[in-house]
Short mmCIF file of C-alpha atoms in Angstrom, two decimals:
data_model
loop_
_atom_site.label_atom_id
_atom_site.label_comp_id
_atom_site.label_asym_id
_atom_site.label_seq_id
_atom_site.Cartn_x
_atom_site.Cartn_y
_atom_site.Cartn_z
CA UNK A 69 -91.68 -57.07 -50.85
CA UNK A 70 -87.82 -56.52 -50.98
CA UNK A 71 -88.14 -53.31 -49.73
CA UNK A 72 -86.13 -52.21 -46.08
CA UNK A 73 -85.64 -48.84 -44.58
CA UNK A 74 -83.65 -47.35 -42.19
CA UNK A 75 -83.78 -43.96 -40.11
CA UNK A 76 -81.38 -41.37 -38.58
CA UNK A 77 -83.59 -39.63 -36.40
CA UNK A 78 -80.78 -36.70 -35.61
CA UNK A 79 -80.22 -36.96 -31.98
CA UNK A 80 -77.52 -39.34 -32.17
CA UNK A 81 -79.81 -42.78 -31.14
CA UNK A 82 -78.71 -45.54 -33.23
CA UNK A 83 -79.92 -45.85 -36.86
CA UNK A 84 -82.81 -47.59 -37.25
CA UNK A 85 -83.71 -50.04 -40.32
CA UNK A 86 -87.72 -51.34 -40.40
CA UNK A 87 -89.51 -53.22 -43.31
CA UNK A 88 -91.90 -50.35 -43.01
CA UNK A 89 -92.48 -46.68 -44.51
CA UNK A 90 -93.68 -45.13 -41.03
CA UNK A 91 -92.14 -45.56 -37.82
CA UNK A 92 -92.88 -44.84 -34.46
CA UNK A 93 -90.27 -42.64 -32.22
CA UNK A 94 -90.14 -41.07 -28.58
CA UNK A 95 -87.54 -38.53 -28.31
CA UNK A 96 -86.35 -38.45 -24.39
CA UNK A 97 -85.61 -34.68 -24.53
CA UNK A 98 -86.79 -32.06 -26.50
CA UNK A 99 -85.03 -30.34 -29.13
CA UNK A 100 -84.42 -29.93 -32.44
CA UNK A 101 -83.55 -32.16 -34.53
CA UNK A 102 -83.52 -33.38 -38.41
CA UNK A 103 -84.31 -36.88 -39.66
CA UNK A 104 -82.96 -38.38 -42.37
CA UNK A 105 -84.16 -41.47 -43.86
CA UNK A 106 -83.16 -44.25 -46.65
CA UNK A 107 -84.27 -47.17 -48.67
CA UNK A 108 -83.54 -50.76 -50.06
CA UNK A 109 -85.40 -52.50 -53.02
CA UNK A 110 -83.62 -55.67 -52.58
CA UNK A 111 -83.80 -56.64 -49.19
CA UNK A 112 -80.92 -54.24 -48.00
CA UNK A 113 -78.00 -56.13 -50.33
CA UNK A 114 -77.82 -52.25 -51.69
CA UNK A 115 -79.32 -48.35 -49.80
CA UNK A 116 -79.90 -45.35 -52.01
CA UNK A 117 -78.08 -42.13 -50.55
CA UNK A 118 -80.01 -41.10 -47.59
CA UNK A 119 -82.62 -38.19 -48.20
CA UNK A 120 -83.61 -35.71 -45.70
CA UNK A 121 -87.17 -35.97 -44.18
CA UNK A 122 -87.80 -32.46 -42.85
CA UNK A 123 -85.67 -29.56 -42.60
CA UNK A 124 -86.47 -28.84 -38.55
CA UNK A 125 -88.92 -31.50 -36.01
CA UNK A 126 -88.93 -29.33 -32.71
CA UNK A 127 -89.50 -31.95 -30.07
CA UNK A 128 -90.90 -29.63 -27.17
CA UNK A 129 -93.39 -30.37 -23.46
CA UNK A 130 -96.42 -28.80 -23.47
CA UNK A 131 -94.85 -26.85 -20.60
CA UNK A 132 -91.38 -26.28 -19.45
CA UNK A 133 -91.15 -25.38 -15.77
CA UNK A 134 -88.28 -22.76 -13.83
CA UNK A 135 -87.30 -22.46 -10.66
CA UNK A 136 -84.64 -20.47 -9.93
CA UNK A 137 -83.83 -22.12 -6.20
CA UNK A 138 -84.05 -25.48 -8.12
CA UNK A 139 -81.64 -27.88 -7.05
CA UNK A 140 -82.48 -30.86 -9.52
CA UNK A 141 -82.65 -29.59 -12.64
CA UNK A 142 -83.23 -32.19 -15.67
CA UNK A 143 -84.43 -32.03 -18.88
CA UNK A 144 -86.71 -30.93 -20.81
CA UNK A 145 -87.69 -30.18 -16.83
CA UNK A 146 -91.42 -31.15 -17.09
CA UNK A 147 -92.11 -31.00 -13.74
CA UNK A 148 -91.55 -28.03 -10.79
CA UNK A 149 -89.57 -31.06 -8.94
CA UNK A 150 -86.70 -31.17 -12.50
CA UNK A 151 -87.28 -27.57 -12.66
CA UNK A 152 -84.57 -25.46 -14.99
CA UNK A 153 -82.96 -23.06 -13.46
CA UNK A 154 -82.20 -20.36 -15.85
CA UNK A 155 -84.11 -18.92 -18.49
CA UNK A 156 -81.74 -20.08 -20.50
CA UNK A 157 -81.95 -23.86 -19.97
CA UNK A 158 -85.68 -23.80 -20.30
CA UNK A 159 -85.54 -21.85 -23.62
CA UNK A 160 -82.86 -24.73 -24.83
CA UNK A 161 -84.99 -27.40 -23.86
CA UNK A 162 -87.54 -25.89 -26.41
CA UNK A 163 -84.70 -25.50 -28.81
CA UNK A 164 -81.75 -27.83 -28.54
CA UNK A 165 -80.01 -24.29 -28.38
CA UNK A 166 -81.18 -20.93 -27.26
CA UNK A 167 -79.56 -19.11 -30.69
CA UNK A 168 -82.17 -21.70 -32.85
CA UNK A 169 -85.62 -20.58 -34.10
CA UNK A 170 -87.47 -20.75 -31.49
CA UNK A 171 -90.10 -19.59 -33.17
CA UNK A 172 -91.33 -22.79 -34.81
CA UNK A 173 -92.00 -24.32 -30.97
CA UNK A 174 -95.55 -22.84 -31.02
CA UNK A 175 -97.67 -22.86 -28.41
CA UNK A 176 -95.02 -22.87 -26.03
CA UNK A 177 -95.38 -22.15 -22.11
CA UNK A 178 -92.82 -21.45 -19.52
CA UNK A 179 -93.84 -21.79 -16.08
CA UNK A 180 -91.82 -19.54 -13.08
CA UNK A 181 -92.30 -20.88 -10.01
CA UNK A 182 -93.04 -19.42 -6.90
CA UNK A 183 -90.14 -17.85 -5.71
CA UNK A 184 -88.22 -17.40 -8.95
CA UNK A 185 -86.35 -14.59 -10.20
CA UNK A 186 -85.44 -13.82 -13.60
CA UNK A 187 -83.90 -11.31 -16.14
CA UNK A 188 -85.25 -11.55 -20.04
CA UNK A 189 -83.78 -7.81 -21.23
CA UNK A 190 -84.22 -7.34 -24.47
CA UNK A 191 -86.14 -10.40 -25.05
CA UNK A 192 -89.15 -10.41 -27.86
CA UNK A 193 -92.18 -12.29 -27.55
CA UNK A 194 -92.64 -12.42 -31.47
CA UNK A 195 -94.27 -15.99 -31.87
CA UNK A 196 -97.45 -17.42 -29.72
CA UNK A 197 -96.52 -18.02 -26.49
CA UNK A 198 -96.62 -17.92 -22.52
CA UNK A 199 -94.32 -16.59 -19.78
CA UNK A 200 -96.38 -17.13 -16.80
CA UNK A 201 -96.21 -17.61 -13.18
CA UNK A 202 -97.07 -20.85 -11.44
CA UNK A 203 -99.67 -19.68 -9.25
CA UNK A 204 -102.51 -16.80 -9.28
CA UNK A 205 -100.54 -14.62 -7.09
CA UNK A 206 -98.61 -12.15 -9.09
CA UNK A 207 -95.63 -11.72 -6.26
CA UNK A 208 -94.65 -15.25 -6.51
CA UNK A 209 -92.93 -14.83 -9.92
CA UNK A 210 -90.41 -12.14 -10.72
CA UNK A 211 -88.89 -10.70 -14.08
CA UNK A 212 -86.83 -8.21 -12.80
CA UNK A 213 -82.92 -6.40 -14.32
CA UNK A 214 -80.77 -4.86 -11.89
CA UNK A 215 -78.66 -2.57 -13.74
CA UNK A 216 -80.75 -1.33 -16.86
CA UNK A 217 -84.40 -0.79 -18.27
CA UNK A 218 -85.75 -4.40 -18.96
CA UNK A 219 -87.97 -4.20 -21.84
CA UNK A 220 -89.82 -7.46 -22.46
CA UNK A 221 -91.33 -6.65 -25.57
CA UNK A 222 -95.16 -8.60 -26.66
CA UNK A 223 -95.35 -8.37 -30.45
CA UNK A 224 -97.75 -11.72 -31.75
CA UNK A 225 -100.85 -12.25 -30.90
CA UNK A 226 -100.78 -14.81 -29.09
CA UNK A 227 -98.04 -13.59 -27.11
CA UNK A 228 -98.99 -13.74 -23.37
CA UNK A 229 -97.72 -13.25 -20.64
CA UNK A 230 -99.29 -13.44 -16.94
CA UNK A 231 -99.61 -13.92 -13.27
CA UNK A 232 -96.19 -12.62 -12.45
CA UNK A 233 -94.21 -9.41 -11.49
CA UNK A 234 -92.03 -7.51 -14.17
CA UNK A 235 -89.90 -4.58 -12.71
CA UNK A 236 -87.46 -3.36 -13.69
CA UNK A 237 -84.66 -2.25 -10.47
CA UNK A 238 -81.90 -1.22 -11.33
CA UNK A 239 -82.58 2.53 -12.92
CA UNK A 240 -83.21 4.15 -16.13
CA UNK A 241 -80.71 2.46 -18.92
CA UNK A 242 -81.17 3.96 -22.06
CA UNK A 243 -84.27 2.83 -23.03
CA UNK A 244 -86.63 5.40 -24.41
CA UNK A 245 -89.97 3.43 -25.01
CA UNK A 246 -91.31 1.52 -22.65
CA UNK A 247 -88.45 1.06 -18.93
CA UNK A 248 -90.63 -1.91 -18.13
CA UNK A 249 -92.27 -3.42 -21.58
CA UNK A 250 -93.71 -2.87 -24.90
CA UNK A 251 -96.88 -4.38 -26.24
CA UNK A 252 -97.59 -3.70 -30.05
CA UNK A 253 -100.12 -7.07 -29.80
CA UNK A 254 -100.85 -9.95 -27.54
CA UNK A 255 -101.47 -10.26 -24.07
CA UNK A 256 -100.45 -9.08 -20.55
CA UNK A 257 -103.43 -10.26 -17.26
CA UNK A 258 -102.70 -10.44 -14.13
CA UNK A 259 -99.35 -8.94 -13.89
CA UNK A 260 -97.13 -5.75 -11.87
CA UNK A 261 -95.96 -4.06 -13.56
CA UNK A 262 -93.65 -1.61 -11.39
CA UNK A 263 -91.03 0.62 -11.26
CA UNK A 264 -90.02 0.66 -15.39
CA UNK A 265 -88.10 3.76 -16.46
CA UNK A 266 -87.56 5.34 -19.57
CA UNK A 267 -84.05 7.77 -20.72
CA UNK A 268 -83.65 8.68 -24.01
CA UNK A 269 -81.75 11.41 -26.04
CA UNK A 270 -85.05 13.12 -27.61
CA UNK A 271 -88.60 12.20 -26.07
CA UNK A 272 -89.37 9.44 -24.44
CA UNK A 273 -92.91 7.95 -23.92
CA UNK A 274 -93.72 5.48 -21.71
CA UNK A 275 -91.66 4.69 -18.30
CA UNK A 276 -93.44 1.50 -17.52
CA UNK A 277 -95.10 0.72 -20.45
CA UNK A 278 -95.38 0.99 -24.06
CA UNK A 279 -98.67 0.36 -26.08
CA UNK A 280 -99.86 0.28 -29.47
CA UNK A 281 -102.05 -2.69 -29.65
CA UNK A 282 -102.89 -5.88 -27.55
CA UNK A 283 -104.41 -6.08 -24.01
CA UNK A 284 -103.72 -5.29 -20.66
CA UNK A 285 -105.93 -6.89 -18.59
CA UNK A 286 -106.52 -7.49 -14.75
CA UNK A 287 -102.85 -5.35 -14.13
CA UNK A 288 -101.25 -3.12 -11.87
CA UNK A 289 -98.79 -0.48 -13.67
CA UNK A 290 -97.51 1.21 -10.99
CA UNK A 291 -93.69 3.42 -10.04
CA UNK A 292 -93.17 3.86 -13.61
CA UNK A 293 -90.68 7.20 -14.59
CA UNK A 294 -90.90 9.12 -18.01
CA UNK A 295 -87.68 11.44 -17.83
CA UNK A 296 -87.19 14.45 -20.00
CA UNK A 297 -85.09 14.10 -23.17
CA UNK A 298 -81.19 14.44 -22.42
CA UNK A 299 -80.24 16.78 -25.52
CA UNK A 300 -83.79 18.27 -26.20
CA UNK A 301 -85.12 18.83 -22.40
CA UNK A 302 -88.84 18.03 -23.77
CA UNK A 303 -90.90 16.12 -21.37
CA UNK A 304 -91.71 12.60 -22.05
CA UNK A 305 -95.23 11.15 -22.38
CA UNK A 306 -96.80 9.32 -20.04
CA UNK A 307 -94.96 8.21 -16.65
CA UNK A 308 -96.32 4.77 -16.37
CA UNK A 309 -98.34 4.24 -19.94
CA UNK A 310 -98.18 5.64 -23.08
CA UNK A 311 -100.71 3.88 -25.53
CA UNK A 312 -101.71 4.91 -28.98
CA UNK A 313 -103.43 1.88 -29.37
CA UNK A 314 -104.97 -1.20 -27.72
CA UNK A 315 -107.28 -2.26 -24.22
CA UNK A 316 -106.52 -1.45 -21.21
CA UNK A 317 -109.29 -3.07 -19.08
CA UNK A 318 -110.29 -3.79 -15.02
CA UNK A 319 -106.70 -2.43 -14.36
CA UNK A 320 -104.84 0.15 -11.89
CA UNK A 321 -102.71 2.77 -12.72
CA UNK A 322 -100.48 4.58 -10.42
CA UNK A 323 -97.73 6.60 -9.28
CA UNK A 324 -96.12 7.19 -12.33
CA UNK A 325 -94.03 10.40 -12.78
CA UNK A 326 -91.42 12.18 -14.44
#
C-alpha cells in the first residue's frame, strides 16, 4: 500500500506510472533498449533514484526479410511486402545499430526474397543465426561481391547458411583461405558455392571453401580457383575445397582449378 512505480522503456516512449511492480509493454520496433525504473513508497510524493533493470533488452522479430528490389521497406521488416532493401537495414532492425552487439539476438533468421542479391563480404556468423533464401531454389537468392573475394565465415554451431548461392564474381582479391566461405562450425545446406578464388602471398588454401569443421550438405561447390602464392610460387591447396575437419555429404564438387 502506498507504492507507485515508474518505467522508462528506453525507446523514447513516455514514462509509464503504475501501482504494480510488473509492467507489460509491446515494443513497436526491433531494437536494443535499456530499461530503467524507480518507485515511491509514499503514494508518489517522493521517488527513489532511477535504477537500470537490464543493461540490454533486445527486441527482434523471429524473421527479418530482405528484398534488394523492394519498394516499401518498413521496419522491423517482418513480412516480404515490407522487407528491408539492404542487409545493413535488416541487421539494424535486430540491434538498432549495425555496430551493436548482434550476438545477443540468438536464433535470428534473415530471409532473402526471390531475386535478391546482397553482399556479405568479410561477415562472420559467430553466433546462432540463419541466413537463407526464401525458396527451395538456391539460385533465387544470391550473396555476391563484384570486386574482391567474398569470404563469409561460419564459426558457431548454430550458424546456418541455406537455400542460396554464394558467388565471388569480382576476382581474387587478397584472401588466402576460402575465397567464398570459411567454415569451422555450423551448417551450409542446399547452397551453390560458385567461383571463389584465393590469391595470397605464400600458400593458398581452398579457393572456394576453407573448411575446418561444420557440415556442408546437399550443396554444389564449383569453379573455385586456388592460385600459387604470389611471392613463394608454391601451388595452392584445393581449388574448390580445402578440408581439415568437418563433414561434406550429398554434395557435388566440380571444376576446381589453379
